[in-house]
Amino acid sequence: MQILFILIVLLALIYFPTKYVAEYFGAERTGFWAILLTLIINGFITQAVGSFIDNKLITFVIMLGIGGLLFQHILSAASYRQGFVISLLSQVAILVCFLVFAGTYSVVAT
């Protein structure tokens, strides 16, 4: 039950910042399913790129560019710059969630 709660909190920590930034930059599709679909596709592409490139920093930079196109297309952001900023915030939110999850898991495990 505790793991389910942690996963819901992590989803909220990724979803809500992405939603608010998408709304701020005027993306047309800011519904739950559009943003969730974009985040899931972004995760799959990140794993695919990460399997080809061992350096995590290079993977992060490449995913900022690809994520900008992804967010621009799926969320109907007006420009690539807007999609890029949404992607940047999304990637940072995911990084923070990994750190929170790792810290929470290490506390729960001990």
PDB file of C-alpha atoms in Angstrom, residues 45-105:
ATOM      1  CA  ILE A  45      12.070   7.295 -26.133  1.00  0.00           C
ATOM      2  CA  THR A  46      14.424   8.128 -23.260  1.00  0.00           C
ATOM      3  CA  GLN A  47      14.945   4.420 -22.590  1.00  0.00           C
ATOM      4  CA  ALA A  48      15.504   3.730 -26.291  1.00  0.00           C
ATOM      5  CA  VAL A  49      18.063   6.526 -26.616  1.00  0.00           C
ATOM      6  CA  GLY A  50      19.668   5.488 -23.322  1.00  0.00           C
ATOM      7  CA  SER A  51      20.142   1.943 -24.594  1.00  0.00           C
ATOM      8  CA  PHE A  52      22.238   3.260 -27.499  1.00  0.00           C
ATOM      9  CA  ILE A  53      24.181   5.929 -25.588  1.00  0.00           C
ATOM     10  CA  ASP A  54      25.938   5.111 -22.323  1.00  0.00           C
ATOM     11  CA  ASN A  55      26.582   8.710 -21.238  1.00  0.00           C
ATOM     12  CA  LYS A  56      23.567   9.944 -19.233  1.00  0.00           C
ATOM     13  CA  LEU A  57      24.359  13.626 -19.804  1.00  0.00           C
ATOM     14  CA  ILE A  58      24.354  13.186 -23.581  1.00  0.00           C
ATOM     15  CA  THR A  59      21.101  11.223 -23.317  1.00  0.00           C
ATOM     16  CA  PHE A  60      19.588  14.070 -21.263  1.00  0.00           C
ATOM     17  CA  VAL A  61      20.624  16.696 -23.841  1.00  0.00           C
ATOM     18  CA  ILE A  62      19.344  14.622 -26.768  1.00  0.00           C
ATOM     19  CA  MET A  63      16.052  14.039 -24.975  1.00  0.00           C
ATOM     20  CA  LEU A  64      15.615  17.761 -24.419  1.00  0.00           C
ATOM     21  CA  GLY A  65      15.634  18.225 -28.179  1.00  0.00           C
ATOM     22  CA  ILE A  66      13.446  15.230 -28.971  1.00  0.00           C
ATOM     23  CA  GLY A  67      11.155  16.041 -26.049  1.00  0.00           C
ATOM     24  CA  GLY A  68      10.708  19.573 -27.373  1.00  0.00           C
ATOM     25  CA  LEU A  69       9.414  18.185 -30.653  1.00  0.00           C
ATOM     26  CA  LEU A  70       7.264  15.638 -28.836  1.00  0.00           C
ATOM     27  CA  PHE A  71       5.651  18.174 -26.520  1.00  0.00           C
ATOM     28  CA  GLN A  72       5.189  20.629 -29.383  1.00  0.00           C
ATOM     29  CA  HIS A  73       3.406  18.042 -31.492  1.00  0.00           C
ATOM     30  CA  ILE A  74       1.245  16.192 -28.951  1.00  0.00           C
ATOM     31  CA  LEU A  75       0.304  19.142 -26.733  1.00  0.00           C
ATOM     32  CA  SER A  76      -0.021  21.477 -29.732  1.00  0.00           C
ATOM     33  CA  ALA A  77       2.385  24.074 -28.386  1.00  0.00           C
ATOM     34  CA  ALA A  78       2.745  27.043 -30.719  1.00  0.00           C
ATOM     35  CA  SER A  79       6.515  26.851 -31.211  1.00  0.00           C
ATOM     36  CA  TYR A  80       9.467  24.555 -30.697  1.00  0.00           C
ATOM     37  CA  ARG A  81      10.798  26.880 -28.001  1.00  0.00           C
ATOM     38  CA  GLN A  82       7.635  26.373 -25.954  1.00  0.00           C
ATOM     39  CA  GLY A  83       7.852  22.603 -26.402  1.00  0.00           C
ATOM     40  CA  PHE A  84      11.522  22.722 -25.421  1.00  0.00           C
ATOM     41  CA  VAL A  85      10.784  24.585 -22.170  1.00  0.00           C
ATOM     42  CA  ILE A  86       7.973  22.147 -21.339  1.00  0.00           C
ATOM     43  CA  SER A  87      10.368  19.278 -22.067  1.00  0.00           C
ATOM     44  CA  LEU A  88      13.087  20.830 -19.902  1.00  0.00           C
ATOM     45  CA  LEU A  89      10.745  21.152 -16.941  1.00  0.00           C
ATOM     46  CA  SER A  90       9.434  17.639 -17.488  1.00  0.00           C
ATOM     47  CA  GLN A  91      12.944  16.168 -17.540  1.00  0.00           C
ATOM     48  CA  VAL A  92      13.915  18.075 -14.388  1.00  0.00           C
ATOM     49  CA  ALA A  93      10.707  16.911 -12.652  1.00  0.00           C
ATOM     50  CA  ILE A  94      11.491  13.307 -13.597  1.00  0.00           C
ATOM     51  CA  LEU A  95      15.037  13.689 -12.262  1.00  0.00           C
ATOM     52  CA  VAL A  96      13.720  15.101  -8.978  1.00  0.00           C
ATOM     53  CA  CYS A  97      11.218  12.237  -8.724  1.00  0.00           C
ATOM     54  CA  PHE A  98      13.960   9.662  -9.232  1.00  0.00           C
ATOM     55  CA  LEU A  99      15.906  11.277  -6.409  1.00  0.00           C
ATOM     56  CA  VAL A 100      12.808  11.368  -4.168  1.00  0.00           C
ATOM     57  CA  PHE A 101      11.984   7.752  -4.978  1.00  0.00           C
ATOM     58  CA  ALA A 102      15.564   6.624  -4.337  1.00  0.00           C
ATOM     59  CA  GLY A 103      15.595   8.440  -1.007  1.00  0.00           C
ATOM     60  CA  THR A 104      12.180   7.096  -0.026  1.00  0.00           C
ATOM     61  CA  TYR A 105      13.065   3.574  -1.071  1.00  0.00           C
TER      62      TYR A 105
END
